[in-house]
């Protein structure tokens, strides 16, 4: 925890719960088969990239070759 006071700890727990619920909702909406930990790791890699989260986790359609236009594949290439 960053802060040691009761209010700081409560705030950090609330923020962690909100992030968990938002990621669970994104996982539900995008229907990808990843765990929440994998989603968090991907977000950590792209934390300064400005993009729509729903589009970021949306699985691609049929791809004939890997290109850098799709965010999830761009980090792999």
Short mmCIF file of N, CA and C in Angstrom, two decimals:
data_model
loop_
_atom_site.label_atom_id
_atom_site.label_comp_id
_atom_site.label_asym_id
_atom_site.label_seq_id
_atom_site.Cartn_x
_atom_site.Cartn_y
_atom_site.Cartn_z
N UNK A 1 0.83 -1.19 0.00
CA UNK A 1 0.00 0.00 0.00
C UNK A 1 0.87 1.25 0.00
N UNK A 2 0.37 2.26 -0.67
CA UNK A 2 1.12 3.51 -0.75
C UNK A 2 0.99 4.29 0.55
N UNK A 3 -0.22 4.40 1.06
CA UNK A 3 -0.45 5.13 2.31
C UNK A 3 -0.69 4.16 3.45
N UNK A 4 -0.49 4.63 4.66
CA UNK A 4 -0.67 3.78 5.83
C UNK A 4 -1.88 4.13 6.65
N UNK A 5 -2.50 5.27 6.39
CA UNK A 5 -3.66 5.64 7.18
C UNK A 5 -4.87 4.80 6.77
N UNK A 6 -5.85 4.77 7.64
CA UNK A 6 -7.05 3.97 7.36
C UNK A 6 -7.75 4.43 6.09
N UNK A 7 -7.83 5.73 5.89
CA UNK A 7 -8.48 6.29 4.71
C UNK A 7 -7.72 5.93 3.43
N UNK A 8 -6.39 5.98 3.47
CA UNK A 8 -5.58 5.63 2.30
C UNK A 8 -5.74 4.16 1.93
N UNK A 9 -5.75 3.30 2.92
CA UNK A 9 -5.90 1.87 2.66
C UNK A 9 -7.28 1.58 2.08
N UNK A 10 -8.30 2.20 2.64
CA UNK A 10 -9.67 2.01 2.11
C UNK A 10 -9.77 2.48 0.67
N UNK A 11 -9.21 3.63 0.38
CA UNK A 11 -9.25 4.16 -0.99
C UNK A 11 -8.56 3.22 -1.97
N UNK A 12 -7.41 2.69 -1.58
CA UNK A 12 -6.68 1.79 -2.46
C UNK A 12 -7.43 0.48 -2.67
N UNK A 13 -8.09 -0.02 -1.64
CA UNK A 13 -8.89 -1.24 -1.79
C UNK A 13 -10.06 -0.99 -2.71
N UNK A 14 -10.73 0.17 -2.57
CA UNK A 14 -11.85 0.50 -3.45
C UNK A 14 -11.40 0.63 -4.90
N UNK A 15 -10.26 1.25 -5.13
CA UNK A 15 -9.74 1.40 -6.50
C UNK A 15 -9.43 0.02 -7.08
N UNK A 16 -8.82 -0.86 -6.30
CA UNK A 16 -8.51 -2.20 -6.78
C UNK A 16 -9.79 -2.97 -7.12
N UNK A 17 -10.84 -2.83 -6.31
CA UNK A 17 -12.10 -3.50 -6.60
C UNK A 17 -12.76 -2.96 -7.86
N UNK A 18 -12.69 -1.65 -8.06
CA UNK A 18 -13.27 -1.04 -9.25
C UNK A 18 -12.54 -1.51 -10.50
N UNK A 19 -11.22 -1.54 -10.46
CA UNK A 19 -10.43 -2.01 -11.61
C UNK A 19 -10.77 -3.47 -11.91
N UNK A 20 -10.88 -4.29 -10.89
CA UNK A 20 -11.21 -5.70 -11.09
C UNK A 20 -12.59 -5.84 -11.75
N UNK A 21 -13.58 -5.08 -11.27
CA UNK A 21 -14.92 -5.16 -11.84
C UNK A 21 -14.94 -4.65 -13.28
N UNK A 22 -14.22 -3.58 -13.57
CA UNK A 22 -14.18 -3.06 -14.94
C UNK A 22 -13.53 -4.06 -15.90
N UNK A 23 -12.44 -4.70 -15.47
CA UNK A 23 -11.81 -5.70 -16.32
C UNK A 23 -12.70 -6.93 -16.50
N UNK A 24 -13.41 -7.34 -15.44
CA UNK A 24 -14.33 -8.46 -15.57
C UNK A 24 -15.45 -8.12 -16.56
N UNK A 25 -15.92 -6.89 -16.52
CA UNK A 25 -16.96 -6.45 -17.46
C UNK A 25 -16.42 -6.42 -18.89
N UNK A 26 -15.20 -5.92 -19.08
CA UNK A 26 -14.58 -5.92 -20.41
C UNK A 26 -14.38 -7.35 -20.92
N UNK A 27 -13.99 -8.25 -20.04
CA UNK A 27 -13.81 -9.65 -20.44
C UNK A 27 -15.15 -10.23 -20.87
N UNK A 28 -16.21 -9.91 -20.16
CA UNK A 28 -17.54 -10.39 -20.51
C UNK A 28 -17.99 -9.83 -21.85
N UNK A 29 -17.77 -8.53 -22.06
CA UNK A 29 -18.21 -7.88 -23.31
C UNK A 29 -17.41 -8.36 -24.51
N UNK A 30 -16.12 -8.58 -24.35
CA UNK A 30 -15.29 -8.94 -25.50
C UNK A 30 -15.32 -10.44 -25.77
N UNK A 31 -15.74 -11.24 -24.78
CA UNK A 31 -15.83 -12.69 -24.94
C UNK A 31 -14.51 -13.34 -25.36
N UNK A 32 -13.42 -12.87 -24.76
CA UNK A 32 -12.12 -13.50 -25.03
C UNK A 32 -11.87 -14.54 -23.95
N UNK A 33 -11.04 -15.50 -24.24
CA UNK A 33 -10.78 -16.59 -23.32
C UNK A 33 -9.57 -16.38 -22.43
N UNK A 34 -9.22 -15.16 -22.17
CA UNK A 34 -8.06 -14.86 -21.33
C UNK A 34 -8.47 -14.73 -19.88
N UNK A 35 -7.50 -14.91 -19.01
CA UNK A 35 -7.74 -14.66 -17.59
C UNK A 35 -7.60 -13.16 -17.33
N UNK A 36 -8.08 -12.74 -16.18
CA UNK A 36 -7.95 -11.32 -15.82
C UNK A 36 -6.49 -10.94 -15.64
N UNK A 37 -5.67 -11.87 -15.17
CA UNK A 37 -4.24 -11.59 -15.01
C UNK A 37 -3.59 -11.33 -16.36
N UNK A 38 -3.95 -12.10 -17.38
CA UNK A 38 -3.40 -11.88 -18.72
C UNK A 38 -3.84 -10.53 -19.27
N UNK A 39 -5.08 -10.14 -19.00
CA UNK A 39 -5.57 -8.84 -19.45
C UNK A 39 -4.81 -7.72 -18.76
N UNK A 40 -4.55 -7.87 -17.47
CA UNK A 40 -3.81 -6.84 -16.73
C UNK A 40 -2.38 -6.74 -17.25
N UNK A 41 -1.75 -7.86 -17.55
CA UNK A 41 -0.39 -7.83 -18.08
C UNK A 41 -0.34 -7.13 -19.42
N UNK A 42 -1.34 -7.36 -20.26
CA UNK A 42 -1.39 -6.69 -21.55
C UNK A 42 -1.59 -5.19 -21.38
N UNK A 43 -2.43 -4.80 -20.43
CA UNK A 43 -2.63 -3.38 -20.16
C UNK A 43 -1.36 -2.73 -19.62
N UNK A 44 -0.61 -3.45 -18.81
CA UNK A 44 0.64 -2.91 -18.28
C UNK A 44 1.63 -2.63 -19.40
N UNK A 45 1.63 -3.46 -20.42
CA UNK A 45 2.54 -3.25 -21.54
C UNK A 45 2.14 -2.04 -22.38
N UNK A 46 0.86 -1.74 -22.39
CA UNK A 46 0.34 -0.66 -23.24
C UNK A 46 -0.29 0.46 -22.43
N UNK A 47 0.25 0.74 -21.25
CA UNK A 47 -0.38 1.69 -20.34
C UNK A 47 -0.40 3.12 -20.90
N UNK A 48 0.59 3.50 -21.69
CA UNK A 48 0.63 4.86 -22.20
C UNK A 48 0.07 4.98 -23.60
N UNK A 49 -0.51 3.91 -24.12
CA UNK A 49 -1.10 3.92 -25.45
C UNK A 49 -2.56 4.33 -25.34
N UNK A 50 -2.95 5.35 -26.05
CA UNK A 50 -4.32 5.83 -25.99
C UNK A 50 -5.17 5.04 -26.99
N UNK A 51 -6.09 4.23 -26.47
CA UNK A 51 -6.95 3.42 -27.31
C UNK A 51 -8.23 3.09 -26.57
N UNK A 52 -9.24 2.71 -27.30
CA UNK A 52 -10.51 2.30 -26.73
C UNK A 52 -10.36 0.90 -26.17
N UNK A 53 -10.65 0.70 -24.89
CA UNK A 53 -10.42 -0.60 -24.26
C UNK A 53 -11.30 -1.69 -24.86
N UNK A 54 -12.52 -1.35 -25.21
CA UNK A 54 -13.39 -2.37 -25.79
C UNK A 54 -12.85 -2.84 -27.14
N UNK A 55 -12.35 -1.91 -27.94
CA UNK A 55 -11.77 -2.27 -29.23
C UNK A 55 -10.42 -2.96 -29.03
N UNK A 56 -9.72 -2.63 -27.97
CA UNK A 56 -8.41 -3.22 -27.69
C UNK A 56 -8.52 -4.71 -27.42
N UNK A 57 -9.55 -5.12 -26.68
CA UNK A 57 -9.72 -6.52 -26.34
C UNK A 57 -10.64 -7.27 -27.28
N UNK A 58 -11.15 -6.61 -28.29
CA UNK A 58 -12.04 -7.27 -29.23
C UNK A 58 -11.21 -8.22 -30.11
N UNK A 59 -11.63 -9.50 -30.19
CA UNK A 59 -10.85 -10.42 -31.02
C UNK A 59 -10.98 -10.07 -32.49
N UNK A 60 -9.92 -10.28 -33.25
CA UNK A 60 -9.98 -9.93 -34.66
C UNK A 60 -10.83 -10.92 -35.44
N UNK A 61 -11.23 -10.52 -36.61
CA UNK A 61 -11.93 -11.43 -37.50
C UNK A 61 -10.93 -12.38 -38.12
N UNK A 62 -11.15 -12.78 -39.33
CA UNK A 62 -10.22 -13.67 -40.02
C UNK A 62 -9.02 -12.86 -40.47
N UNK A 63 -7.84 -13.28 -40.04
CA UNK A 63 -6.60 -12.58 -40.39
C UNK A 63 -5.76 -13.51 -41.25
N UNK A 64 -5.36 -13.02 -42.40
CA UNK A 64 -4.53 -13.84 -43.27
C UNK A 64 -3.05 -13.69 -42.94
N UNK A 65 -2.64 -12.53 -42.43
CA UNK A 65 -1.26 -12.33 -42.04
C UNK A 65 -1.23 -11.39 -40.84
N UNK A 66 -0.17 -11.46 -40.07
CA UNK A 66 -0.04 -10.61 -38.89
C UNK A 66 0.42 -9.23 -39.34
N UNK A 67 -0.34 -8.22 -38.94
CA UNK A 67 0.08 -6.85 -39.23
C UNK A 67 -0.01 -6.03 -37.95
N UNK A 68 0.55 -4.87 -37.97
CA UNK A 68 0.63 -4.03 -36.78
C UNK A 68 -0.62 -3.18 -36.58
N UNK A 69 -1.65 -3.35 -37.38
CA UNK A 69 -2.84 -2.53 -37.22
C UNK A 69 -3.70 -3.01 -36.06
N UNK A 70 -3.61 -4.27 -35.71
CA UNK A 70 -4.39 -4.80 -34.59
C UNK A 70 -3.54 -4.70 -33.32
N UNK A 71 -4.04 -4.05 -32.26
CA UNK A 71 -3.21 -3.77 -31.07
C UNK A 71 -2.63 -5.01 -30.41
N UNK A 72 -3.40 -6.09 -30.30
CA UNK A 72 -2.88 -7.27 -29.60
C UNK A 72 -1.78 -7.96 -30.38
N UNK A 73 -1.87 -7.93 -31.69
CA UNK A 73 -0.84 -8.55 -32.51
C UNK A 73 0.36 -7.65 -32.71
N UNK A 74 0.18 -6.37 -32.55
CA UNK A 74 1.28 -5.42 -32.75
C UNK A 74 2.38 -5.65 -31.72
N UNK A 75 2.00 -6.03 -30.49
CA UNK A 75 3.03 -6.22 -29.47
C UNK A 75 3.77 -7.53 -29.68
N UNK A 76 3.17 -8.49 -30.40
CA UNK A 76 3.81 -9.77 -30.63
C UNK A 76 4.82 -9.71 -31.78
N UNK A 77 4.60 -8.78 -32.69
CA UNK A 77 5.50 -8.73 -33.85
C UNK A 77 6.69 -7.84 -33.62
#
